[in-house]
mmCIF file of C-alpha atoms in Angstrom:
data_model
loop_
_atom_site.group_PDB
_atom_site.id
_atom_site.type_symbol
_atom_site.label_atom_id
_atom_site.label_comp_id
_atom_site.label_asym_id
_atom_site.label_seq_id
_atom_site.Cartn_x
_atom_site.Cartn_y
_atom_site.Cartn_z
ATOM 1 C CA MET A 1 -110.401 -138.839 -13.704
ATOM 2 C CA SER A 2 -107.862 -136.006 -13.540
ATOM 3 C CA GLU A 3 -107.450 -133.701 -16.518
ATOM 4 C CA SER A 4 -104.355 -134.234 -18.670
ATOM 5 C CA TYR A 5 -103.972 -130.449 -18.940
ATOM 6 C CA PHE A 6 -105.215 -127.918 -16.410
ATOM 7 C CA PRO A 7 -105.683 -124.535 -18.112
ATOM 8 C CA VAL A 8 -103.465 -121.764 -16.771
ATOM 9 C CA GLY A 9 -104.811 -118.233 -16.854
ATOM 10 C CA PRO A 10 -102.961 -115.294 -18.408
ATOM 11 C CA GLY A 11 -100.532 -113.194 -16.394
ATOM 12 C CA LEU A 12 -102.642 -110.008 -16.776
ATOM 13 C CA GLY A 13 -99.807 -107.666 -15.906
ATOM 14 C CA VAL A 14 -96.518 -106.384 -17.245
ATOM 15 C CA GLU A 15 -95.074 -109.919 -17.212
ATOM 16 C CA GLU A 16 -96.457 -112.879 -19.157
ATOM 17 C CA ASN A 17 -97.141 -116.315 -17.710
ATOM 18 C CA PHE A 18 -95.497 -118.721 -20.137
ATOM 19 C CA LEU A 19 -97.460 -121.630 -18.699
ATOM 20 C CA SER A 20 -100.521 -119.938 -20.205
ATOM 21 C CA LEU A 21 -101.446 -120.731 -23.800
ATOM 22 C CA ASP A 22 -103.217 -117.364 -24.005
ATOM 23 C CA ASP A 23 -100.023 -115.534 -23.027
ATOM 24 C CA ILE A 24 -97.950 -117.541 -25.507
ATOM 25 C CA LEU A 25 -100.331 -116.607 -28.326
ATOM 26 C CA MET A 26 -100.495 -113.013 -27.127
ATOM 27 C CA SER A 27 -96.693 -112.720 -27.234
ATOM 28 C CA GLN A 28 -96.840 -113.372 -31.003
ATOM 29 C CA GLU A 29 -98.873 -110.193 -31.606
ATOM 30 C CA LYS A 30 -96.804 -107.621 -33.506
ATOM 31 C CA LEU A 31 -95.823 -104.085 -32.620
ATOM 32 C CA PRO A 32 -94.923 -101.328 -35.106
ATOM 33 C CA GLY A 33 -91.474 -99.881 -34.544
ATOM 34 C CA ARG A 34 -88.211 -98.573 -35.941
ATOM 35 C CA ALA A 35 -84.618 -99.829 -35.864
ATOM 36 C CA GLU A 36 -82.523 -97.242 -34.011
ATOM 37 C CA SER A 37 -79.343 -99.130 -34.916
ATOM 38 C CA SER A 38 -78.387 -101.869 -37.377
ATOM 39 C CA LEU A 39 -79.820 -105.270 -36.413
ATOM 40 C CA PRO A 40 -77.464 -108.005 -37.645
ATOM 41 C CA ARG A 41 -78.878 -111.317 -38.878
ATOM 42 C CA LEU A 42 -82.480 -110.400 -38.078
ATOM 43 C CA ALA A 43 -83.748 -109.433 -41.544
ATOM 44 C CA PHE A 44 -84.782 -112.947 -42.550
ATOM 45 C CA ALA A 45 -86.483 -113.631 -39.203
ATOM 46 C CA LEU A 46 -88.577 -110.476 -39.616
ATOM 47 C CA GLY A 47 -89.370 -111.104 -43.278
ATOM 48 C CA GLN A 48 -87.116 -108.325 -44.582
ATOM 49 C CA GLY A 49 -84.234 -110.275 -46.086
ATOM 50 C CA ALA A 50 -83.478 -113.178 -48.405
ATOM 51 C CA GLY A 51 -80.721 -114.797 -46.361
ATOM 52 C CA ALA A 52 -80.231 -115.772 -42.719
ATOM 53 C CA GLY A 53 -77.193 -113.456 -42.442
ATOM 54 C CA ASP A 54 -78.893 -110.286 -43.720
ATOM 55 C CA SER A 55 -79.058 -107.298 -41.394
ATOM 56 C CA ILE A 56 -81.750 -104.672 -40.899
ATOM 57 C CA PRO A 57 -80.376 -101.162 -41.561
ATOM 58 C CA GLU A 58 -80.735 -98.375 -39.022
ATOM 59 C CA GLY A 59 -83.946 -96.410 -39.519
ATOM 60 C CA SER A 60 -85.931 -99.319 -41.001
ATOM 61 C CA LYS A 61 -89.617 -99.607 -40.120
ATOM 62 C CA LEU A 62 -90.449 -102.862 -38.377
ATOM 63 C CA GLU A 63 -93.295 -105.140 -37.336
ATOM 64 C CA ILE A 64 -91.894 -107.047 -34.362
ATOM 65 C CA PRO A 65 -93.534 -109.807 -32.300
ATOM 66 C CA LEU A 66 -94.002 -108.730 -28.693
ATOM 67 C CA TRP A 67 -91.620 -111.365 -27.287
ATOM 68 C CA LEU A 68 -88.776 -110.175 -29.552
ATOM 69 C CA ALA A 69 -89.533 -106.482 -28.990
ATOM 70 C CA LYS A 70 -89.208 -106.991 -25.236
ATOM 71 C CA GLY A 71 -85.907 -108.818 -25.747
ATOM 72 C CA LEU A 72 -84.460 -106.067 -27.930
ATOM 73 C CA HIS A 73 -85.797 -103.138 -25.923
ATOM 74 C CA ASP A 74 -83.085 -101.342 -23.966
ATOM 75 C CA SER A 75 -83.732 -97.789 -22.777
ATOM 76 C CA LYS A 76 -80.004 -97.095 -22.484
ATOM 77 C CA ARG A 77 -78.763 -98.434 -25.831
ATOM 78 C CA ARG A 78 -81.768 -97.461 -28.003
ATOM 79 C CA ILE A 79 -81.690 -100.571 -30.205
ATOM 80 C CA ILE A 80 -85.322 -100.205 -31.276
ATOM 81 C CA SER A 81 -88.168 -97.786 -30.648
ATOM 82 C CA MET A 82 -91.760 -98.979 -30.543
ATOM 83 C CA GLU A 83 -94.967 -97.239 -31.604
ATOM 84 C CA LEU A 84 -98.415 -97.656 -30.120
ATOM 85 C CA PRO A 85 -100.879 -99.819 -32.065
ATOM 86 C CA LYS A 86 -103.760 -97.591 -33.124
ATOM 87 C CA ILE A 87 -106.321 -99.054 -30.709
ATOM 88 C CA TYR A 88 -104.250 -97.793 -27.760
ATOM 89 C CA ARG A 89 -103.787 -94.273 -29.151
ATOM 90 C CA GLU A 90 -105.631 -91.161 -28.003
ATOM 91 C CA ALA A 91 -108.420 -91.323 -30.620
ATOM 92 C CA TRP A 92 -109.445 -94.817 -29.547
ATOM 93 C CA ARG A 93 -109.044 -94.020 -25.853
ATOM 94 C CA THR A 94 -111.603 -91.278 -26.400
ATOM 95 C CA VAL A 95 -114.005 -93.832 -27.926
ATOM 96 C CA PHE A 96 -113.555 -96.131 -24.934
ATOM 97 C CA SER A 97 -114.213 -93.309 -22.487
ATOM 98 C CA ALA A 98 -117.428 -92.406 -24.351
ATOM 99 C CA ASP A 99 -118.832 -95.943 -24.694
ATOM 100 C CA ALA A 100 -116.519 -98.951 -24.413
ATOM 101 C CA ASN A 101 -119.337 -101.326 -25.353
ATOM 102 C CA VAL A 102 -119.431 -100.217 -28.997
ATOM 103 C CA VAL A 103 -115.893 -101.425 -29.774
ATOM 104 C CA ASP A 104 -115.256 -104.779 -31.462
ATOM 105 C CA LEU A 105 -112.247 -105.744 -29.361
ATOM 106 C CA HIS A 106 -111.704 -109.082 -31.064
ATOM 107 C CA LYS A 107 -111.375 -107.429 -34.458
ATOM 108 C CA MET A 108 -109.023 -104.745 -33.137
ATOM 109 C CA GLY A 109 -106.918 -107.152 -31.089
ATOM 110 C CA PRO A 110 -107.948 -110.482 -29.558
ATOM 111 C CA TYR A 111 -105.742 -109.899 -26.497
ATOM 112 C CA TYR A 112 -106.592 -106.259 -25.864
ATOM 113 C CA TYR A 113 -106.134 -106.223 -22.083
ATOM 114 C CA GLY A 114 -103.084 -108.487 -21.878
ATOM 115 C CA PHE A 115 -101.305 -106.906 -24.849
ATOM 116 C CA GLY A 116 -102.065 -103.396 -23.590
ATOM 117 C CA SER A 117 -100.564 -104.137 -20.189
ATOM 118 C CA GLN A 118 -97.423 -105.437 -21.940
ATOM 119 C CA LEU A 119 -96.995 -102.080 -23.693
ATOM 120 C CA LEU A 120 -96.125 -100.575 -20.317
ATOM 121 C CA ASN A 121 -92.746 -102.329 -20.630
ATOM 122 C CA PHE A 122 -91.729 -99.802 -23.302
ATOM 123 C CA ASP A 123 -90.799 -96.165 -22.846
ATOM 124 C CA ASN A 124 -93.754 -94.219 -24.178
ATOM 125 C CA PRO A 125 -95.066 -90.832 -23.015
ATOM 126 C CA GLU A 126 -98.646 -92.116 -23.293
ATOM 127 C CA ASN A 127 -98.108 -94.996 -20.845
ATOM 128 C CA PRO A 128 -100.017 -93.275 -17.996
ATOM 129 C CA GLU A 129 -103.048 -92.787 -20.251
ATOM 130 C CA ILE A 130 -102.871 -96.408 -21.471
ATOM 131 C CA ALA A 131 -102.689 -97.628 -17.886
ATOM 132 C CA GLN A 132 -105.646 -95.421 -16.972
ATOM 133 C CA THR A 133 -107.700 -96.887 -19.825
ATOM 134 C CA ILE A 134 -106.922 -100.552 -19.123
ATOM 135 C CA LEU A 135 -105.426 -100.835 -15.663
ATOM 136 C CA GLN A 136 -105.179 -98.835 -12.485
ATOM 137 C CA ALA A 137 -102.474 -99.078 -9.868
ATOM 138 C CA SER A 138 -103.383 -100.769 -6.614
ATOM 139 C CA ASP A 139 -101.165 -100.874 -3.493
ATOM 140 C CA GLY A 140 -98.354 -99.374 -5.535
ATOM 141 C CA ALA A 141 -97.503 -102.589 -7.388
ATOM 142 C CA LYS A 142 -100.479 -104.739 -8.329
ATOM 143 C CA LEU A 143 -102.662 -103.957 -11.333
ATOM 144 C CA GLU A 144 -106.427 -104.169 -11.520
ATOM 145 C CA PHE A 145 -108.803 -103.637 -14.408
ATOM 146 C CA HIS A 146 -110.163 -100.120 -14.805
ATOM 147 C CA TRP A 147 -113.148 -98.581 -16.565
ATOM 148 C CA THR A 148 -112.832 -100.108 -20.059
ATOM 149 C CA PHE A 149 -113.191 -103.589 -18.589
ATOM 150 C CA ILE A 150 -115.714 -102.612 -15.938
ATOM 151 C CA SER A 151 -118.032 -100.893 -18.398
ATOM 152 C CA ARG A 152 -118.086 -103.991 -20.607
ATOM 153 C CA PHE A 153 -118.183 -106.585 -17.803
ATOM 154 C CA ARG A 154 -121.819 -106.082 -16.804
ATOM 155 C CA ARG A 155 -123.088 -106.520 -20.369
ATOM 156 C CA ILE A 156 -120.937 -109.638 -20.830
ATOM 157 C CA MET A 157 -122.277 -111.287 -17.695
ATOM 158 C CA ASP A 158 -125.873 -110.255 -18.434
ATOM 159 C CA SER A 159 -125.559 -111.819 -21.889
ATOM 160 C CA SER A 160 -124.062 -115.026 -20.486
ATOM 161 C CA GLN A 161 -126.929 -115.374 -17.985
ATOM 162 C CA ASN A 162 -129.676 -114.722 -20.535
ATOM 163 C CA ALA A 163 -128.573 -117.072 -23.294
ATOM 164 C CA TYR A 164 -129.465 -120.524 -21.966
ATOM 165 C CA ASN A 165 -129.180 -123.265 -24.617
ATOM 166 C CA GLU A 166 -128.849 -120.689 -27.390
ATOM 167 C CA ASP A 167 -126.316 -120.011 -30.139
ATOM 168 C CA THR A 168 -123.917 -117.532 -28.511
ATOM 169 C CA SER A 169 -121.549 -116.993 -31.456
ATOM 170 C CA ALA A 170 -122.938 -113.514 -32.164
ATOM 171 C CA LEU A 171 -122.705 -112.537 -28.485
ATOM 172 C CA VAL A 172 -118.993 -113.371 -28.174
ATOM 173 C CA ALA A 173 -117.881 -112.227 -31.639
ATOM 174 C CA ARG A 174 -116.889 -108.729 -30.404
ATOM 175 C CA LEU A 175 -115.146 -109.864 -27.205
ATOM 176 C CA ASP A 176 -111.433 -110.253 -26.620
ATOM 177 C CA GLU A 177 -110.124 -113.618 -25.360
ATOM 178 C CA LEU A 178 -110.280 -112.692 -21.675
ATOM 179 C CA GLU A 179 -113.885 -111.530 -22.048
ATOM 180 C CA ARG A 180 -114.759 -114.740 -23.906
ATOM 181 C CA ALA A 181 -113.355 -116.755 -20.999
ATOM 182 C CA LEU A 182 -115.547 -114.781 -18.593
ATOM 183 C CA PHE A 183 -118.568 -115.336 -20.824
ATOM 184 C CA ARG A 184 -117.902 -119.108 -20.842
ATOM 185 C CA ALA A 185 -117.543 -119.077 -17.048
ATOM 186 C CA GLY A 186 -120.899 -117.306 -16.754
ATOM 187 C CA GLN A 187 -122.521 -119.812 -19.106
ATOM 188 C CA LYS A 188 -121.082 -122.752 -17.181
ATOM 189 C CA GLY A 189 -122.339 -121.321 -13.894
ATOM 190 C CA LEU A 190 -125.819 -120.900 -15.390
ATOM 191 C CA ASN A 191 -125.846 -124.421 -16.825
ATOM 192 C CA ASP A 192 -124.632 -125.924 -13.540
ATOM 193 C CA PHE A 193 -127.371 -124.079 -11.649
ATOM 194 C CA GLN A 194 -130.038 -125.249 -14.091
ATOM 195 C CA CYS A 195 -128.839 -128.851 -13.684
ATOM 196 C CA TRP A 196 -128.891 -128.514 -9.899
ATOM 197 C CA GLU A 197 -132.432 -127.082 -9.975
ATOM 198 C CA LYS A 198 -133.583 -130.061 -12.035
ATOM 199 C CA GLY A 199 -131.943 -132.502 -9.623
ATOM 200 C CA GLN A 200 -129.317 -133.501 -12.179
ATOM 201 C CA ALA A 201 -126.389 -132.460 -9.983
ATOM 202 C CA SER A 202 -125.718 -133.250 -6.342
ATOM 203 C CA GLN A 203 -123.999 -129.993 -5.443
ATOM 204 C CA ILE A 204 -122.943 -126.612 -6.796
ATOM 205 C CA THR A 205 -119.199 -125.971 -6.865
ATOM 206 C CA ALA A 206 -117.292 -122.724 -7.300
ATOM 207 C CA SER A 207 -115.984 -122.029 -10.787
ATOM 208 C CA SER A 208 -112.287 -122.541 -11.520
ATOM 209 C CA LEU A 209 -111.899 -118.771 -12.022
ATOM 210 C CA VAL A 210 -113.179 -118.116 -8.494
ATOM 211 C CA GLN A 211 -111.043 -120.907 -7.041
ATOM 212 C CA ASN A 212 -107.898 -119.649 -8.763
ATOM 213 C CA TYR A 213 -108.609 -116.085 -7.622
ATOM 214 C CA GLY A 214 -108.974 -117.311 -4.038
ATOM 215 C CA LYS A 215 -105.674 -119.180 -4.234
ATOM 216 C CA ARG A 216 -103.918 -116.065 -5.515
ATOM 217 C CA LYS A 217 -105.363 -113.986 -2.670
ATOM 218 C CA PHE A 218 -104.116 -116.461 -0.038
ATOM 219 C CA THR A 219 -100.695 -116.544 -1.722
ATOM 220 C CA ASP A 220 -100.531 -112.741 -1.602
ATOM 221 C CA MET A 221 -101.462 -112.765 2.076
ATOM 222 C CA ASP A 222 -98.793 -115.363 2.862
ATOM 223 C CA GLY A 223 -96.198 -113.249 0.998
#
């Protein structure tokens, strides 16, 4: 029987994939900012006014959902200016460079990698450092995960492979949503292998993450 909904992975770059539930939820995360000009009829939508026609005065501090911040951002007209959330600032980047495994990413931001890559859409002098922490340029255009992800990946996969038929809630509590998906993929691979060893499965199949990655690689080659 075919699935009624086939999960779509996040965009994992400077553009969201709006077929992905993870990206839709991530786009609701809020950014601190400031109104560089008056914003008519937006006060009520942003919780700063009593009526639908109220405006936000120039200079007002804001908390704007990512999707709206991207819509309002214009480097030429200076409608709004955005600030970095604290987890992407220099103090936290120093923590990540020392030992990324100690950070509770889910508490600081459940979409750390995806949301961080979206920050590169805004003009910020710290963008190169943010990109260095989360992503690194590859072939001039594509983005790949850099040392924050890599340093945490091994521990995530080790945990997923050494927690067979156990309560894993404590193991995933500190992971962001992407890392939790990887942990689940590791657990599924382990469970499938155990079933195959016991003769409860006829064959081992590649995980959906591997299959989707392969499809993307072929698509890139065709392009």
